[in-house]
Amino acid sequence: MSDNGSKPEKVLIVGGGTAGWMAANLLACKWPGTEICLVESKQIGIIGVGEGSTPHLKLFFDAIGVTDLQWMPRCNATYKNGITFDKWSAVSGFESYFHPFAAQTDDVFTVPLFFRNIQARMQGYDVDAHPDNYFLETYLARQNLGPLPAESFPFGVAYGYHFDSALLGQFLAENAQSKGVTRVYGNVADVIVDNDDRLSAVKLSDGTLLAADFFIDCSGFEALLMQKALKVSYLSFKDNLFNDSAVVMPTTISAVLPVETTATALSNGWAWQIPLRNRFGNGYVYSSDFIDANQAETELRQHLGLLDSDVAARHLKMKVGRVEKHWHKNCLAVGLSQGFIEPLEATAIALSFNTIAQFIDYFQKGKFTNKFEEAFNSDINARFDGIRDYVVCHYKMNQRTDSDYWLANAANNNISATLSKILTLWQHSPDFAADMHKYKLMGSYQPKSWACMLAGYGVFPVKNREPSVDYSFYQQEVEALSDFIRRCGLNFKKHSELLAL
Ligand SMILES: Cc1cc2nc3c(=O)[nH]c(=O)nc-3n(C[C@H](O)[C@H](O)[C@H](O)COP(=O)(O)OP(=O)(O)OC[C@H]3O[C@@H](n4cnc5c(N)ncnc54)[C@H](O)[C@@H]3O)c2cc1C
């Protein structure tokens, strides 16, 4: 039993979406000998829209010993160097910017120059401080080059993936079953909670009882175990993040395969475009307080040039927020059952991976007791809140004035104290990056990411001018950096060549 200091003999995972099968795979690798059973409902199905990831998906596959070559072709997957944000700002010259992932190596050369020029710009000098000119990943994305360099190249490039989430689910299900995980189909009709507020079994609609020592709630927005049975409270992010709906439809893939997600601001939200090997995945994430489902579908069709097409659209509702506790008693919530921040930075899979991997670490460190439950919950909450702040900032600092939606987002003062401090530093600090470290504001995103967004929007609060500095030298350095990046790019293959398409 998990409360008396020994590894659980039996784990029951409720839900067979991406979260459930990720949990099954990781547990099967980390806890050999533990019986793992996953129950899922054929009638309810999975949400199946998550199609973009951060570099955490690579960490997950590394952890379960699966290579890119083994899973990517099966899931129509492509590489992702980052995200282009289009039309989030109406500031001239800043209508679009690219958000690269944080890289360990080349950032050492590029980030200091980027920050120095931002400061110069804030002192009123006309130097280049647009993020697109500073990072190798951005160059690779613009040239449709994949992120895997020639072997002799010294810098690693961080990358994520695009994938068909239904196929990813199938791949993960097969992989987990090959490691001994049992798959059961059935509808959970009841959850049995004992006198000590611990879960003891779930009851399926055909009467079958599935008992276990430990339970993982991967039942999606239903949150059957953690929220419904154990009554763990839920914190809505609705005050910070207005979007609650999405409409989704595919389009034909282009001849040149992009290596980035595009997030284009529309009238009342934003639209993603995600390149897979066989199609683009598209969706419009919007707030139903500002636009209804029919209008949103029409606007998405217009955006995609599909007004006269009969391609079917799928409409979805999103619940944005998180539980107060992700681990409670003998239950862990993973995936949509633990929370969701909306898909803008495609962080849901990263959060699922962090939750499972960190839980395994803490549970083992605490000798399979709940000793570290509180520490774990506060870590995961900090991750959620850090991502929420970064996503909220896209809306709060948007530079559009063309709809009530964008004006309401800019005027929304329901932001966290952390985000408020970060924005104050951007406004006033002479060294934003150093002060982010100094004031311990490093949540889920590095100063580089914050600066890409704020400089990418063209938000440069002008501070005192230092008349003695000759900034022409700075511009020459940007040009030298661009040349260096271009030469680095010679070590990378075209995306389609890398995928052997
Ligand atoms: C519009 C949108 C876009 C998104 N884009 C991204 C993205 O780009 N990147 C990203 O990382 N994430 C994204 N996500 C999130 C991503 O889709 C989810 O995090 C991911 O799919 C995991 O979902 P899940 O497994 O938690 O839930 P689900 O996929 O909903 O799975 C829930 C499972 O529980 C089962 N279940 C429910 N009730 C019962 C019951 N009573 N009995 C038995 N079984 C039951 C279901 O059958 C299913 O198997 C997006 C989400 C939305 C809404």
Coordinates of N, CA and C in Angstrom, one line a residue, residues 110 113 128 132-136 139 475-489:
T110 N 23.9 35.2 -28.0 CA 23.0 36.1 -28.6 C 22.2 36.9 -27.6
L113 N 23.5 40.5 -26.3 CA 23.4 41.5 -27.3 C 21.9 42.0 -27.4
D128 N 18.3 48.2 -33.7 CA 17.5 47.1 -33.9 C 17.3 46.2 -32.7
D132 N 13.5 38.9 -33.8 CA 13.7 38.0 -34.9 C 15.1 38.0 -35.5
N133 N 15.9 39.0 -35.1 CA 17.2 39.1 -35.7 C 18.3 38.6 -34.8
Y134 N 17.9 37.9 -33.7 CA 18.9 37.5 -32.7 C 19.1 36.0 -32.5
F135 N 18.2 35.2 -33.0 CA 18.3 33.8 -32.6 C 18.3 32.8 -33.8
L136 N 19.2 31.8 -33.6 CA 19.4 30.8 -34.6 C 18.1 30.1 -34.9
Y139 N 16.0 32.0 -37.3 CA 16.6 31.9 -38.7 C 16.2 30.5 -39.3
Q475 N 24.6 48.6 -33.9 CA 23.9 48.1 -35.1 C 24.9 47.2 -35.9
Q476 N 26.2 47.6 -35.9 CA 27.2 46.8 -36.6 C 27.2 45.4 -36.0
E477 N 27.1 45.4 -34.7 CA 27.2 44.0 -34.0 C 26.0 43.2 -34.4
V478 N 24.8 43.8 -34.6 CA 23.6 43.0 -34.9 C 23.9 42.4 -36.3
E479 N 24.5 43.2 -37.2 CA 24.7 42.7 -38.5 C 25.7 41.6 -38.5
A480 N 26.8 41.7 -37.6 CA 27.8 40.6 -37.5 C 27.1 39.4 -37.0
L481 N 26.2 39.6 -36.0 CA 25.4 38.4 -35.4 C 24.6 37.7 -36.5
S482 N 23.9 38.5 -37.3 CA 23.1 37.9 -38.4 C 23.9 37.1 -39.3
D483 N 25.1 37.6 -39.6 CA 26.0 36.8 -40.5 C 26.4 35.5 -39.8
F484 N 26.7 35.6 -38.5 CA 27.1 34.4 -37.7 C 26.0 33.4 -37.7
I485 N 24.8 33.9 -37.5 CA 23.6 33.0 -37.5 C 23.4 32.3 -38.9
R486 N 23.6 33.1 -39.9 CA 23.4 32.6 -41.3 C 24.4 31.5 -41.5
R487 N 25.7 31.7 -41.0 CA 26.7 30.7 -41.2 C 26.4 29.4 -40.4
C488 N 25.9 29.6 -39.2 CA 25.4 28.5 -38.4 C 24.4 27.7 -39.1
G489 N 23.5 28.4 -39.8 CA 22.4 27.8 -40.5 C 22.9 26.8 -41.6

